[in-house]
CSV table of C-alpha atoms and ligand atoms in Angstrom, one decimal:
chain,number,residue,atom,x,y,z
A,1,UNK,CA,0.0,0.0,0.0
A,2,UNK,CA,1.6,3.4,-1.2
A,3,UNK,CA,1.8,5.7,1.7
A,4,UNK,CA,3.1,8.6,-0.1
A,5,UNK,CA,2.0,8.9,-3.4
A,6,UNK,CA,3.6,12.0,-5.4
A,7,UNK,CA,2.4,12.3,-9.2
A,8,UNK,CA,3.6,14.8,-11.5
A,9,UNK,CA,4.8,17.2,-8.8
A,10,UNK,CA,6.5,20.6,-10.5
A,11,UNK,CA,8.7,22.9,-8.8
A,12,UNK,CA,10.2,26.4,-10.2
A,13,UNK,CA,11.8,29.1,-8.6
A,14,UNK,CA,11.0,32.0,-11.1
A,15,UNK,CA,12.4,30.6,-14.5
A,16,UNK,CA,14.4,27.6,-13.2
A,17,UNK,CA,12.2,24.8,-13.0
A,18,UNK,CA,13.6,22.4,-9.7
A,19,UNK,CA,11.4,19.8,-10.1
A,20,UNK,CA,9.9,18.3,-13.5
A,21,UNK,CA,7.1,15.7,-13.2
A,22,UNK,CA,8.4,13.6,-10.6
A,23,UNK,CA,6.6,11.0,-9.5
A,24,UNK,CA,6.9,7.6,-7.3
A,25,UNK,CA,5.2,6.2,-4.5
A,26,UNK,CA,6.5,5.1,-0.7
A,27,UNK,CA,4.8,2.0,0.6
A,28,UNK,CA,4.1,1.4,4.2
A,29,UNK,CA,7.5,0.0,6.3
A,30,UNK,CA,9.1,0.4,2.9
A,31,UNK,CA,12.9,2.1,3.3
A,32,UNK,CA,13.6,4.5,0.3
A,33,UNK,CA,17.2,5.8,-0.8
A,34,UNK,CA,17.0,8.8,-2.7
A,35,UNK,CA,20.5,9.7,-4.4
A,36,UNK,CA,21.3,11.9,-7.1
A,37,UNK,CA,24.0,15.0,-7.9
A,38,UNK,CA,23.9,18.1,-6.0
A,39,UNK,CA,21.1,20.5,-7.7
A,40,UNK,CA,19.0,17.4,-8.9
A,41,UNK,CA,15.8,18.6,-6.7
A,42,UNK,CA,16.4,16.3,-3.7
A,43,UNK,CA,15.9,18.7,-1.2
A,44,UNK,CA,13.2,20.7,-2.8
A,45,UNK,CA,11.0,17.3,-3.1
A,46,UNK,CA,11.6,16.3,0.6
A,47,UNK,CA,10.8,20.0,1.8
A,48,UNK,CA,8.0,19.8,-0.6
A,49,UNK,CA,6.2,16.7,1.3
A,50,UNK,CA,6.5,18.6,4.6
A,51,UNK,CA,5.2,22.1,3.0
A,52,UNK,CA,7.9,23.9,3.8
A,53,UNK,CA,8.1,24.6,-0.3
A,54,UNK,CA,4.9,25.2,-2.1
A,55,UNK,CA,5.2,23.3,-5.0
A,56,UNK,CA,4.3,24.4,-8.9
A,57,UNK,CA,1.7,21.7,-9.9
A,58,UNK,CA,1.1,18.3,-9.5
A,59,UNK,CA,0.0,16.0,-6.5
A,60,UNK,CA,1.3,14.6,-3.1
A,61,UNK,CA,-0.9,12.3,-1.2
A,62,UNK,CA,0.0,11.0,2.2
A,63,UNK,CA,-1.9,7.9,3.9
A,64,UNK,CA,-4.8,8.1,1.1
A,65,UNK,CA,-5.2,12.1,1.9
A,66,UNK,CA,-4.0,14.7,-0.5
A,67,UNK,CA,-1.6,17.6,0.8
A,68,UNK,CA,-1.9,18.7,-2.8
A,69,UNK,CA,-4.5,18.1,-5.4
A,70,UNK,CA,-3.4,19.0,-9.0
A,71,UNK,CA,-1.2,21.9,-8.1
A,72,UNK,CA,-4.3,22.4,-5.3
A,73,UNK,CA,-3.5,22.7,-1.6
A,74,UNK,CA,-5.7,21.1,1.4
A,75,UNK,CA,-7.2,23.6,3.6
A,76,UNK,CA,-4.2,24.7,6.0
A,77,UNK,CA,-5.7,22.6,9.2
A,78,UNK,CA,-5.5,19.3,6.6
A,79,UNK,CA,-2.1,20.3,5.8
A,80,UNK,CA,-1.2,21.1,9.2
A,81,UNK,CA,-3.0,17.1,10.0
A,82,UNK,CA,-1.0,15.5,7.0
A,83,UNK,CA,2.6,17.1,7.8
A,84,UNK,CA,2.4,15.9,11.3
A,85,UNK,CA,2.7,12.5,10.4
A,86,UNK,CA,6.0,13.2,8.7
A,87,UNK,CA,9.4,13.7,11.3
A,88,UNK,CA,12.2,15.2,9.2
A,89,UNK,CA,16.0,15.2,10.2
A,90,UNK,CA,18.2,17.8,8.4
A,91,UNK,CA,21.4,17.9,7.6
A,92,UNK,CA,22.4,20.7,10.6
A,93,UNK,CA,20.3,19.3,13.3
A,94,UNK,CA,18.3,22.7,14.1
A,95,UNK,CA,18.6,22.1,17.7
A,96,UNK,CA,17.7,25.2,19.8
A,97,UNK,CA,21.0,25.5,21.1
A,98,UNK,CA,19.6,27.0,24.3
A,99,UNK,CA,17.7,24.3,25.2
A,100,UNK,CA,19.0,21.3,27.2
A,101,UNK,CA,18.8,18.1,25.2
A,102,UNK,CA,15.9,17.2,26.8
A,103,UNK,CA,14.0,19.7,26.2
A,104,UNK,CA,15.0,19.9,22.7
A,105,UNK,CA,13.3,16.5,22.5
A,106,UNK,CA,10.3,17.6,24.9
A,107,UNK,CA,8.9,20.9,23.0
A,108,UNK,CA,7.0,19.9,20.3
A,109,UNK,CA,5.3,17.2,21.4
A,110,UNK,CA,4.2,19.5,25.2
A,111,UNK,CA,2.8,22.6,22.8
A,112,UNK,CA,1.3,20.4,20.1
A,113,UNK,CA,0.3,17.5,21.3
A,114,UNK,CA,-0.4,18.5,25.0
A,115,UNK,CA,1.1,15.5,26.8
A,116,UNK,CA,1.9,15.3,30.4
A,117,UNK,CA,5.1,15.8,31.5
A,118,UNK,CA,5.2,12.8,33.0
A,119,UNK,CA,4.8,10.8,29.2
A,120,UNK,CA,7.1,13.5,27.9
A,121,UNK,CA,9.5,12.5,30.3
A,122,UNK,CA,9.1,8.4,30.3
A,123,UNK,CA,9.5,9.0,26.2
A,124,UNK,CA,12.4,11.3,26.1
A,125,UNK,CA,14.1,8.9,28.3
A,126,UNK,CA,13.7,5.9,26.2
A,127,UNK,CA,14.4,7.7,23.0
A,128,UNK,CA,18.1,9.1,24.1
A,129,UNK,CA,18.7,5.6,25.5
A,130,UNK,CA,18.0,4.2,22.3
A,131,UNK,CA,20.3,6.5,20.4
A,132,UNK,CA,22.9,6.2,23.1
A,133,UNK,CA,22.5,9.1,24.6
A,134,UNK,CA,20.7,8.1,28.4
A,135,UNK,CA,23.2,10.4,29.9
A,136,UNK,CA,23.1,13.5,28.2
A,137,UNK,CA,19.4,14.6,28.7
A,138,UNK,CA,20.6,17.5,30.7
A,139,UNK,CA,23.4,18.8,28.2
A,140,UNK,CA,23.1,21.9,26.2
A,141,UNK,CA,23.9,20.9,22.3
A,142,UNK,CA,26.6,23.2,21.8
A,143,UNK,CA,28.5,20.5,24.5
A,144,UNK,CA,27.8,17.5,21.7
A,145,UNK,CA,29.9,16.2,18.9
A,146,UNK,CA,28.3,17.0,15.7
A,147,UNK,CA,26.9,13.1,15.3
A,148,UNK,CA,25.5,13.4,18.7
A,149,UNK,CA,23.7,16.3,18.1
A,150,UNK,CA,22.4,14.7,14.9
A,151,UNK,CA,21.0,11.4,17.5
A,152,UNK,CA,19.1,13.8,19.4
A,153,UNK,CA,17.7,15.0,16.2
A,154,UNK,CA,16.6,11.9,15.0
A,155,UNK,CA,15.3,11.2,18.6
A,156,UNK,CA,13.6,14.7,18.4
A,157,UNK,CA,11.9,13.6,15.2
A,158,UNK,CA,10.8,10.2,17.0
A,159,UNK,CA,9.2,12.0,19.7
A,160,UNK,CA,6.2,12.7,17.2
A,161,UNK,CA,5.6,9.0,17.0
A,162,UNK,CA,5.6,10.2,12.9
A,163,UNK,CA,4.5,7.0,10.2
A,164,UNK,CA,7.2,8.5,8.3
A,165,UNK,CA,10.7,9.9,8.9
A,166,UNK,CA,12.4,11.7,6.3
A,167,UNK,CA,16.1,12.7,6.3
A,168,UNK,CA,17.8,15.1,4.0
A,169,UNK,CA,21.6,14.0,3.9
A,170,UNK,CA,21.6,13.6,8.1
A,171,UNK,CA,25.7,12.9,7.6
A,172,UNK,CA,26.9,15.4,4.9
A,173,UNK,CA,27.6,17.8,7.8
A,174,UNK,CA,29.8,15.8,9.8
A,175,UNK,CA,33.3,14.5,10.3
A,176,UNK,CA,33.5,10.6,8.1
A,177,UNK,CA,34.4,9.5,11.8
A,178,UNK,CA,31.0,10.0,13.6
A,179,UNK,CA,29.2,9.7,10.2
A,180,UNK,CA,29.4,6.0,11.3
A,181,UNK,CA,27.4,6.1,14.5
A,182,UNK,CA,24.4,8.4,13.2
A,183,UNK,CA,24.2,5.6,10.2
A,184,UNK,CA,23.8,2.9,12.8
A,185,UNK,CA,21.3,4.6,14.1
A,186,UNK,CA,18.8,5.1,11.5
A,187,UNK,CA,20.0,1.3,10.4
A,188,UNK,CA,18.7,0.2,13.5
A,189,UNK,CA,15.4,2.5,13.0
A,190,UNK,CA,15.3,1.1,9.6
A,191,UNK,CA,15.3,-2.2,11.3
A,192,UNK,CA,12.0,-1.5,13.0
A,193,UNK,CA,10.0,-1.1,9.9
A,194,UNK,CA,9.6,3.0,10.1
A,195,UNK,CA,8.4,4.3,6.6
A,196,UNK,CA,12.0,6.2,5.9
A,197,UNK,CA,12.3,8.3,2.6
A,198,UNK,CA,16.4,9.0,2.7
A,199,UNK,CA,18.1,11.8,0.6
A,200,UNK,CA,22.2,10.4,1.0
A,201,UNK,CA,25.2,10.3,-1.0
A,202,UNK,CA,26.3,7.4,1.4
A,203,UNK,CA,25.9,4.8,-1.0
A,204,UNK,CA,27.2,1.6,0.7
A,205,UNK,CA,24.7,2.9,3.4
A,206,UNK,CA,21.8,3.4,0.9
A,207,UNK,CA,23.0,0.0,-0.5
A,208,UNK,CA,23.0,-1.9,2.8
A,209,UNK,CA,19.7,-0.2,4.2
A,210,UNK,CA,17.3,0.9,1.4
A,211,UNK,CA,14.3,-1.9,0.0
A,212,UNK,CA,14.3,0.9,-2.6
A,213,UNK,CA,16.8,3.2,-4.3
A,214,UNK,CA,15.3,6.3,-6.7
A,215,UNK,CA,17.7,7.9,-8.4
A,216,UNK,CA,17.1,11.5,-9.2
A,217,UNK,CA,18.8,14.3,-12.1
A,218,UNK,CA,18.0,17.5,-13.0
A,219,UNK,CA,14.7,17.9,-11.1
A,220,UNK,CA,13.4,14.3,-12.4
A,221,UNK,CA,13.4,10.6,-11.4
A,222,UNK,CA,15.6,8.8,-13.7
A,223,UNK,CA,15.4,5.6,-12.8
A,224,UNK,CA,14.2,3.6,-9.2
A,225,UNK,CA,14.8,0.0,-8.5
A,226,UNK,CA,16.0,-2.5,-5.9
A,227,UNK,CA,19.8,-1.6,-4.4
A,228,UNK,CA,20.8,-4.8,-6.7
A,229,UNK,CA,19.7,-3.1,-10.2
A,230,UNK,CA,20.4,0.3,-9.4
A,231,UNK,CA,24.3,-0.5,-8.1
A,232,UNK,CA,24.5,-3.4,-10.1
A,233,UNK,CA,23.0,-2.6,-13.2
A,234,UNK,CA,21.6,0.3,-13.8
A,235,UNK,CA,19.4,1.5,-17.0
A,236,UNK,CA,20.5,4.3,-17.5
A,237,UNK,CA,23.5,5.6,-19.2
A,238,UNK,CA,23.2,8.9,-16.3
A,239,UNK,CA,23.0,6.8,-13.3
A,240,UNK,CA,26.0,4.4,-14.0
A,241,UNK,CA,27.6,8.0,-14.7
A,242,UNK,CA,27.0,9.2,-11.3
A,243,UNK,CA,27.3,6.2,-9.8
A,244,UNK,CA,31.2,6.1,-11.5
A,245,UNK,CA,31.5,9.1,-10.0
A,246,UNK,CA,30.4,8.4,-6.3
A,247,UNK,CA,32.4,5.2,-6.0
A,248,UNK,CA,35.6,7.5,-6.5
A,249,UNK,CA,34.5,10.0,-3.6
A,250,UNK,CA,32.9,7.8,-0.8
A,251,UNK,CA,35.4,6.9,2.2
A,252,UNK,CA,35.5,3.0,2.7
A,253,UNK,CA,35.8,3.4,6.8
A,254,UNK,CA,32.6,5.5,6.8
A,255,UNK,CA,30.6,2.2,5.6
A,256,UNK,CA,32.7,0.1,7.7
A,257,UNK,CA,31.9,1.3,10.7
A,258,UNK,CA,28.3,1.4,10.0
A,259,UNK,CA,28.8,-2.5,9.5
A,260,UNK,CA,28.8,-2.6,5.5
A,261,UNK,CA,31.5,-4.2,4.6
A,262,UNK,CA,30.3,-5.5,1.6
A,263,UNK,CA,29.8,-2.0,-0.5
A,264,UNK,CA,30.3,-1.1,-3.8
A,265,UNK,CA,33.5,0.7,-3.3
A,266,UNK,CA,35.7,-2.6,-2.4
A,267,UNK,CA,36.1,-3.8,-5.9
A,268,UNK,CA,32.7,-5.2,-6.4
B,1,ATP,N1,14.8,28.9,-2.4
B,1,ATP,C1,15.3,28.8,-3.6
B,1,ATP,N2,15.4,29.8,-4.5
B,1,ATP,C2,15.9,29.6,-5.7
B,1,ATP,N3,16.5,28.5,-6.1
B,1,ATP,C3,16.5,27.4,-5.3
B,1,ATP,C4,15.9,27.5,-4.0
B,1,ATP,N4,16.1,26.3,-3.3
B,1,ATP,C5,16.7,25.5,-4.2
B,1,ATP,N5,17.0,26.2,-5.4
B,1,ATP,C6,17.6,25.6,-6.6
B,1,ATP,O1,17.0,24.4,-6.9
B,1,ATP,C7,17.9,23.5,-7.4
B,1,ATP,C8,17.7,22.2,-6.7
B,1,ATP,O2,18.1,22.4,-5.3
B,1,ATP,P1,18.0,21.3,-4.2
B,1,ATP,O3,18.5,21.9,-3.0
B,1,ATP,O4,16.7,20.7,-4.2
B,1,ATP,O5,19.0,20.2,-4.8
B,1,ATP,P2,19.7,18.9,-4.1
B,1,ATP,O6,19.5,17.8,-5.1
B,1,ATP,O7,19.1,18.7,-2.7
B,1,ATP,O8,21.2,19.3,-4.1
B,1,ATP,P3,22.3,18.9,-2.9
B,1,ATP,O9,22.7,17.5,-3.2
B,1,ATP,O10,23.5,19.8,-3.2
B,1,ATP,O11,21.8,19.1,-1.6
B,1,ATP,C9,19.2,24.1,-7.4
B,1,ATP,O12,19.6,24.6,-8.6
B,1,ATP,C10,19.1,25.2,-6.3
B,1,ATP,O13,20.0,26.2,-6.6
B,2,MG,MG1,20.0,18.9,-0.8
């Protein structure tokens, strides 16, 4: 069953057209890699399926309800109703650095979903512990290492309890030596069946975690298919481009450490 269902969707920022006609669908539990060359739309298509760009034309429905209709919005409490079900990580975190890590995870859910401190509490625990991060609920973020402050992001996303968690490059910011330990994370998230749409250029990680790999260029999906046709053999001649082009970048160790071993980059 698709649970995000985008057809057509348009983008243009005055006369450069971001986003041409993309379409695909997300199914329930499903684990989506989205990969592509910097410019190709990525972003704009993520932000898109939160609101935070209003797109051109073209439609985005989430769990059977449209966001967008034909270039149509929802009314703004439907769109308010749809983009709650979506957590999104970003690649700089966006804690409030004056906020203790706790509280960074506590806010959103006290203002908008009104629970007790008491649940806030019991949930905020549980989430840092499963990050690994049980004893820094009372640290300010500007005391973390850059992957640390992206696992309380990804546990401030979780304290939604969103169907679907999106993540636009969540390691792109960050040294290749805690890359490894914010990977394992969403691995292990990934692991629980969360609906996860993925913009990466971590392509033993997208190979090791995704059901799904779409392939995006110049504000269009190329190609999509399983991690085994789009590494192995892609279609087409732009992908196995890119893909040439990635293998020559991407640091082994990263996907070591997050337990991929077996990536495209060693000779394979
Ligand atoms: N607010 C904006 N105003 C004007 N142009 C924009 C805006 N946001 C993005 N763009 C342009 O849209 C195109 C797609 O940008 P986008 O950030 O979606 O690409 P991306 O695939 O995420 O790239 P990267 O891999 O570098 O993050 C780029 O040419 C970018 O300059
Ligand atoms: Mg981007």
């Amino acid at each position: 069953m698709a649970i995000i269902e985008v057809t057509n969707l348009k983008k243009s920022f005055g006369d450069l057209d971001v986003l041409k006609k993309v379409s695909f669908e997300v199914h329930k539990n499903e684990v989506v890699a989205i990969i592509g060359p910097s410019g190709s739309g990525k972003s704009t298509m993520l932000r898109s399926l939160i609101h935070l760009e209003e797109v051109t034309g073209g439609t985005i429905r989430v769990q059977d309800e449209y966001l967008v209709h034909d270039g149509v919005y929802a009314d703004s409490k439907q769109v308010k109703s749809i983009t709650s079900r979506m957590g999104m990580v970003f690649q700089h975190f966006n804690l409030f650095p004056h906020l203790t890590v706790q509280r960074n995870l506590e806010l959103a859910p006290k203002y908008v979903k009104k629970e007790s401190a008491e649940v806030l509490r019991q949930k905020s625990a549980a989430l840092l512990k499963k990050v690994g991060l049980a004893d820094k609920a009372d640290v300010l973020p500007g005391k973390l290492s850059g992957g640390q402050k992206q696992r309380v992001a990804i546990a401030r996303a979780l304290m939604m309890s969103p169907d679907i968690l999106l993540f636009d490059e969540p390691t792109s910011a960050l040294d290749p030596e805690l890359t490894g330990e914010v990977l394992q994370v969403i691995k292990q998230i990934a692991e629980e069946h969360m609906t996860m749409l993925i913009v990466t250029h971590e392509m033993g990680f997208a190979r090791d975690v995704a059901d799904r790999v779409i392939f995006m260029d110049n504000g269009e999906v190329m190609e999509s298919g399983t991690p085994e046709q789009i590494f192995n053999q892609p279609k087409m001649e732009r992908t196995r481009a890119f893909l040439n082009r990635e293998r020559t970048e991407i640091p082994f160790e990263i996907c070591i450490k997050a337990g991929e071993i077996n990536n495209i980059n060693n000779g394979q």
